[in-house]
PDB file of C-alpha atoms in Angstrom:
ATOM      1  CA  MET A   1      -0.045  -0.008   0.087  1.00 87.00           C
ATOM      2  CA  THR A   2       1.060   3.417  -0.776  1.00 90.00           C
ATOM      3  CA  VAL A   3      -0.114   6.638   0.774  1.00 92.00           C
ATOM      4  CA  TYR A   4      -0.346   9.891  -0.897  1.00 93.00           C
ATOM      5  CA  GLN A   5      -1.297  13.236   0.988  1.00 93.00           C
ATOM      6  CA  LEU A   6      -2.831  16.010  -1.098  1.00 92.00           C
ATOM      7  CA  THR A   7      -3.208  19.610  -0.135  1.00 88.00           C
ATOM      8  CA  VAL A   8      -4.544  22.812  -2.201  1.00 86.00           C
ATOM      9  CA  GLU A   9      -2.339  25.878  -2.154  1.00 81.00           C
ATOM     10  CA  GLY A  10      -3.451  29.304  -3.825  1.00 71.00           C
ATOM     11  CA  LEU A  11      -7.283  28.797  -2.684  1.00 58.00           C
ATOM     12  CA  GLU A  12      -6.845  30.136   0.917  1.00 56.00           C
ATOM     13  CA  SER A  13     -10.208  31.807   1.105  1.00 53.00           C
ATOM     14  CA  ALA A  14     -11.711  28.489   0.167  1.00 59.00           C
ATOM     15  CA  GLY A  15      -9.158  25.979   1.785  1.00 61.00           C
ATOM     16  CA  GLN A  16     -11.167  23.419   3.712  1.00 69.00           C
ATOM     17  CA  GLN A  17     -14.010  23.576   1.176  1.00 78.00           C
ATOM     18  CA  SER A  18     -11.616  23.115  -1.665  1.00 83.00           C
ATOM     19  CA  LEU A  19     -10.354  20.018   0.149  1.00 86.00           C
ATOM     20  CA  HIS A  20     -13.647  18.699   0.575  1.00 87.00           C
ATOM     21  CA  ARG A  21     -14.717  19.249  -3.037  1.00 89.00           C
ATOM     22  CA  LEU A  22     -11.407  17.702  -4.178  1.00 92.00           C
ATOM     23  CA  ALA A  23     -12.100  14.478  -1.905  1.00 94.00           C
ATOM     24  CA  ASP A  24     -15.701  14.249  -3.250  1.00 95.00           C
ATOM     25  CA  TRP A  25     -14.450  14.626  -6.763  1.00 95.00           C
ATOM     26  CA  LEU A  26     -11.792  11.815  -6.444  1.00 96.00           C
ATOM     27  CA  ARG A  27     -14.336   9.499  -4.856  1.00 96.00           C
ATOM     28  CA  GLY A  28     -16.752   9.992  -7.935  1.00 96.00           C
ATOM     29  CA  ASP A  29     -14.030   9.397 -10.268  1.00 95.00           C
ATOM     30  CA  GLU A  30     -14.485   6.082 -12.164  1.00 94.00           C
ATOM     31  CA  VAL A  31     -10.950   4.887 -11.536  1.00 93.00           C
ATOM     32  CA  VAL A  32      -9.599   6.528  -8.431  1.00 94.00           C
ATOM     33  CA  GLY A  33     -13.034   5.992  -6.594  1.00 93.00           C
ATOM     34  CA  ASP A  34     -13.031   2.359  -7.460  1.00 94.00           C
ATOM     35  CA  GLN A  35      -9.331   1.803  -6.847  1.00 93.00           C
ATOM     36  CA  ALA A  36      -8.182   3.971  -4.021  1.00 94.00           C
ATOM     37  CA  GLU A  37      -9.418   5.156  -0.517  1.00 95.00           C
ATOM     38  CA  VAL A  38      -9.910   8.743  -0.283  1.00 95.00           C
ATOM     39  CA  GLU A  39     -10.297  10.270   3.147  1.00 93.00           C
ATOM     40  CA  LEU A  40      -9.770  13.630   4.718  1.00 91.00           C
ATOM     41  CA  SER A  41      -7.285  13.525   7.553  1.00 86.00           C
ATOM     42  CA  ARG A  42      -5.154  15.927   9.479  1.00 75.00           C
ATOM     43  CA  ALA A  43      -1.920  16.753   7.957  1.00 62.00           C
ATOM     44  CA  PRO A  44       1.254  16.023  10.118  1.00 62.00           C
ATOM     45  CA  LEU A  45       2.509  18.790  11.978  1.00 64.00           C
ATOM     46  CA  ARG A  46       5.911  20.023  10.658  1.00 62.00           C
ATOM     47  CA  LYS A  47       8.754  21.350  12.489  1.00 67.00           C
ATOM     48  CA  GLY A  48       7.882  25.086  13.238  1.00 66.00           C
ATOM     49  CA  ASP A  49       4.009  24.676  12.950  1.00 62.00           C
ATOM     50  CA  MET A  50       2.006  26.427  15.509  1.00 59.00           C
ATOM     51  CA  GLY A  51      -1.192  24.772  16.391  1.00 55.00           C
ATOM     52  CA  ALA A  52      -3.543  22.575  14.500  1.00 51.00           C
ATOM     53  CA  ALA A  53      -2.518  21.229  11.051  1.00 53.00           C
ATOM     54  CA  PHE A  54      -4.795  21.685   8.147  1.00 59.00           C
ATOM     55  CA  GLU A  55      -6.752  18.770   6.620  1.00 80.00           C
ATOM     56  CA  THR A  56      -5.341  16.887   3.744  1.00 88.00           C
ATOM     57  CA  VAL A  57      -7.021  14.475   1.264  1.00 92.00           C
ATOM     58  CA  GLN A  58      -5.300  11.190   1.944  1.00 94.00           C
ATOM     59  CA  ILE A  59      -5.242   8.746  -1.016  1.00 95.00           C
ATOM     60  CA  VAL A  60      -4.386   5.053  -0.268  1.00 94.00           C
ATOM     61  CA  VAL A  61      -3.508   2.859  -3.084  1.00 92.00           C
ATOM     62  CA  ASP A  62      -2.402  -0.844  -3.869  1.00 89.00           C
ATOM     63  CA  SER A  63       0.776  -1.404  -5.979  1.00 83.00           C
ATOM     64  CA  GLY A  64      -1.367  -2.043  -9.067  1.00 83.00           C
ATOM     65  CA  PHE A  65      -2.713   1.512  -9.045  1.00 88.00           C
ATOM     66  CA  GLN A  66      -1.983   3.621 -12.380  1.00 87.00           C
ATOM     67  CA  LEU A  67      -0.782   6.794 -10.521  1.00 88.00           C
ATOM     68  CA  ALA A  68      -1.490   8.549 -14.013  1.00 88.00           C
ATOM     69  CA  SER A  69      -5.255   8.184 -13.298  1.00 91.00           C
ATOM     70  CA  LEU A  70      -5.276  10.078  -9.879  1.00 93.00           C
ATOM     71  CA  ILE A  71      -3.086  13.052 -11.639  1.00 92.00           C
ATOM     72  CA  VAL A  72      -5.299  13.302 -14.605  1.00 91.00           C
ATOM     73  CA  ALA A  73      -8.401  13.455 -12.156  1.00 94.00           C
ATOM     74  CA  ILE A  74      -6.939  16.224  -9.992  1.00 92.00           C
ATOM     75  CA  ALA A  75      -6.197  18.039 -13.236  1.00 90.00           C
ATOM     76  CA  ALA A  76      -9.688  17.732 -14.225  1.00 91.00           C
ATOM     77  CA  TRP A  77     -10.773  18.955 -10.777  1.00 90.00           C
ATOM     78  CA  ARG A  78      -8.525  22.049 -11.118  1.00 88.00           C
ATOM     79  CA  ARG A  79     -10.379  22.974 -14.309  1.00 86.00           C
ATOM     80  CA  THR A  80     -13.701  23.230 -12.424  1.00 86.00           C
ATOM     81  CA  GLN A  81     -12.452  25.417  -9.791  1.00 79.00           C
ATOM     82  CA  PRO A  82     -12.944  29.643  -9.957  1.00 72.00           C
ATOM     83  CA  ALA A  83      -9.457  30.276  -9.010  1.00 70.00           C
ATOM     84  CA  GLU A  84      -6.117  29.048  -9.944  1.00 68.00           C
ATOM     85  CA  GLY A  85      -5.160  26.629  -7.336  1.00 75.00           C
ATOM     86  CA  LYS A  86      -2.273  24.266  -6.872  1.00 87.00           C
ATOM     87  CA  VAL A  87      -2.511  20.824  -5.629  1.00 90.00           C
ATOM     88  CA  VAL A  88       0.571  19.537  -3.559  1.00 91.00           C
ATOM     89  CA  ILE A  89       0.920  15.658  -3.734  1.00 93.00           C
ATOM     90  CA  GLU A  90       3.298  14.182  -1.331  1.00 92.00           C
ATOM     91  CA  GLY A  91       4.142  10.133  -1.393  1.00 90.00           C
ATOM     92  CA  ASN A  92       7.198   8.111  -1.646  1.00 85.00           C
ATOM     93  CA  GLN A  93       9.517  10.812   0.012  1.00 90.00           C
ATOM     94  CA  VAL A  94       8.859  13.062  -2.845  1.00 91.00           C
ATOM     95  CA  ARG A  95       6.642  16.293  -3.033  1.00 92.00           C
ATOM     96  CA  VAL A  96       5.265  17.772  -6.329  1.00 92.00           C
ATOM     97  CA  THR A  97       3.013  20.531  -7.222  1.00 91.00           C
ATOM     98  CA  LEU A  98       0.301  20.088  -9.766  1.00 90.00           C
ATOM     99  CA  ASP A  99      -0.415  23.242 -11.275  1.00 88.00           C
ATOM    100  CA  THR A 100      -0.955  22.513 -14.878  1.00 84.00           C
ATOM    101  CA  ASP A 101      -3.187  20.292 -17.346  1.00 80.00           C
ATOM    102  CA  ASP A 102      -0.312  19.716 -19.885  1.00 86.00           C
ATOM    103  CA  PRO A 103      -0.131  16.208 -20.884  1.00 86.00           C
ATOM    104  CA  GLU A 104       3.613  15.925 -20.886  1.00 90.00           C
ATOM    105  CA  LYS A 105       4.058  17.568 -17.326  1.00 88.00           C
ATOM    106  CA  ILE A 106       1.219  15.256 -15.884  1.00 86.00           C
ATOM    107  CA  ARG A 107       3.220  12.259 -17.236  1.00 86.00           C
ATOM    108  CA  ARG A 108       6.659  13.662 -15.521  1.00 88.00           C
ATOM    109  CA  ILE A 109       4.643  14.249 -12.316  1.00 88.00           C
ATOM    110  CA  ALA A 110       3.611  10.737 -12.265  1.00 86.00           C
ATOM    111  CA  GLN A 111       6.918   9.552 -13.230  1.00 87.00           C
ATOM    112  CA  ALA A 112       8.546  11.384 -10.254  1.00 86.00           C
ATOM    113  CA  LEU A 113       5.786   9.960  -7.855  1.00 87.00           C
ATOM    114  CA  GLU A 114       6.295   6.588  -9.155  1.00 82.00           C
ATOM    115  CA  ASP A 115      10.136   6.422  -9.268  1.00 73.00           C
ATOM    116  CA  PRO A 116      11.479   8.607  -6.663  1.00 64.00           C
ATOM    117  CA  SER A 117      15.258   7.560  -7.124  1.00 62.00           C
TER     118      SER A 117
END
């Protein structure tokens, strides 16, 4: 099992609502919703954080999951948002920012998450 943490940047005024909408969107996606566990969770506190951490969308997938499906679903969700937000994806000790729907960039993001070496 692999766990990915998703956060939304650049939509601060709608931060928590954006996370809830993203989680709902991913649960409703044909591939992601069927093959991954999608939950809202507390972000782990980082060194220097004060107070409670924001929620994240947590994605739990099996080894056979096609990560590109998750990236494409997130890119599709971003196109439905009124403002340009970025989705930060953390997993496999890698942190990437999805701020595009360019297929080549999406492919590179998926590759970076799948092969962190």
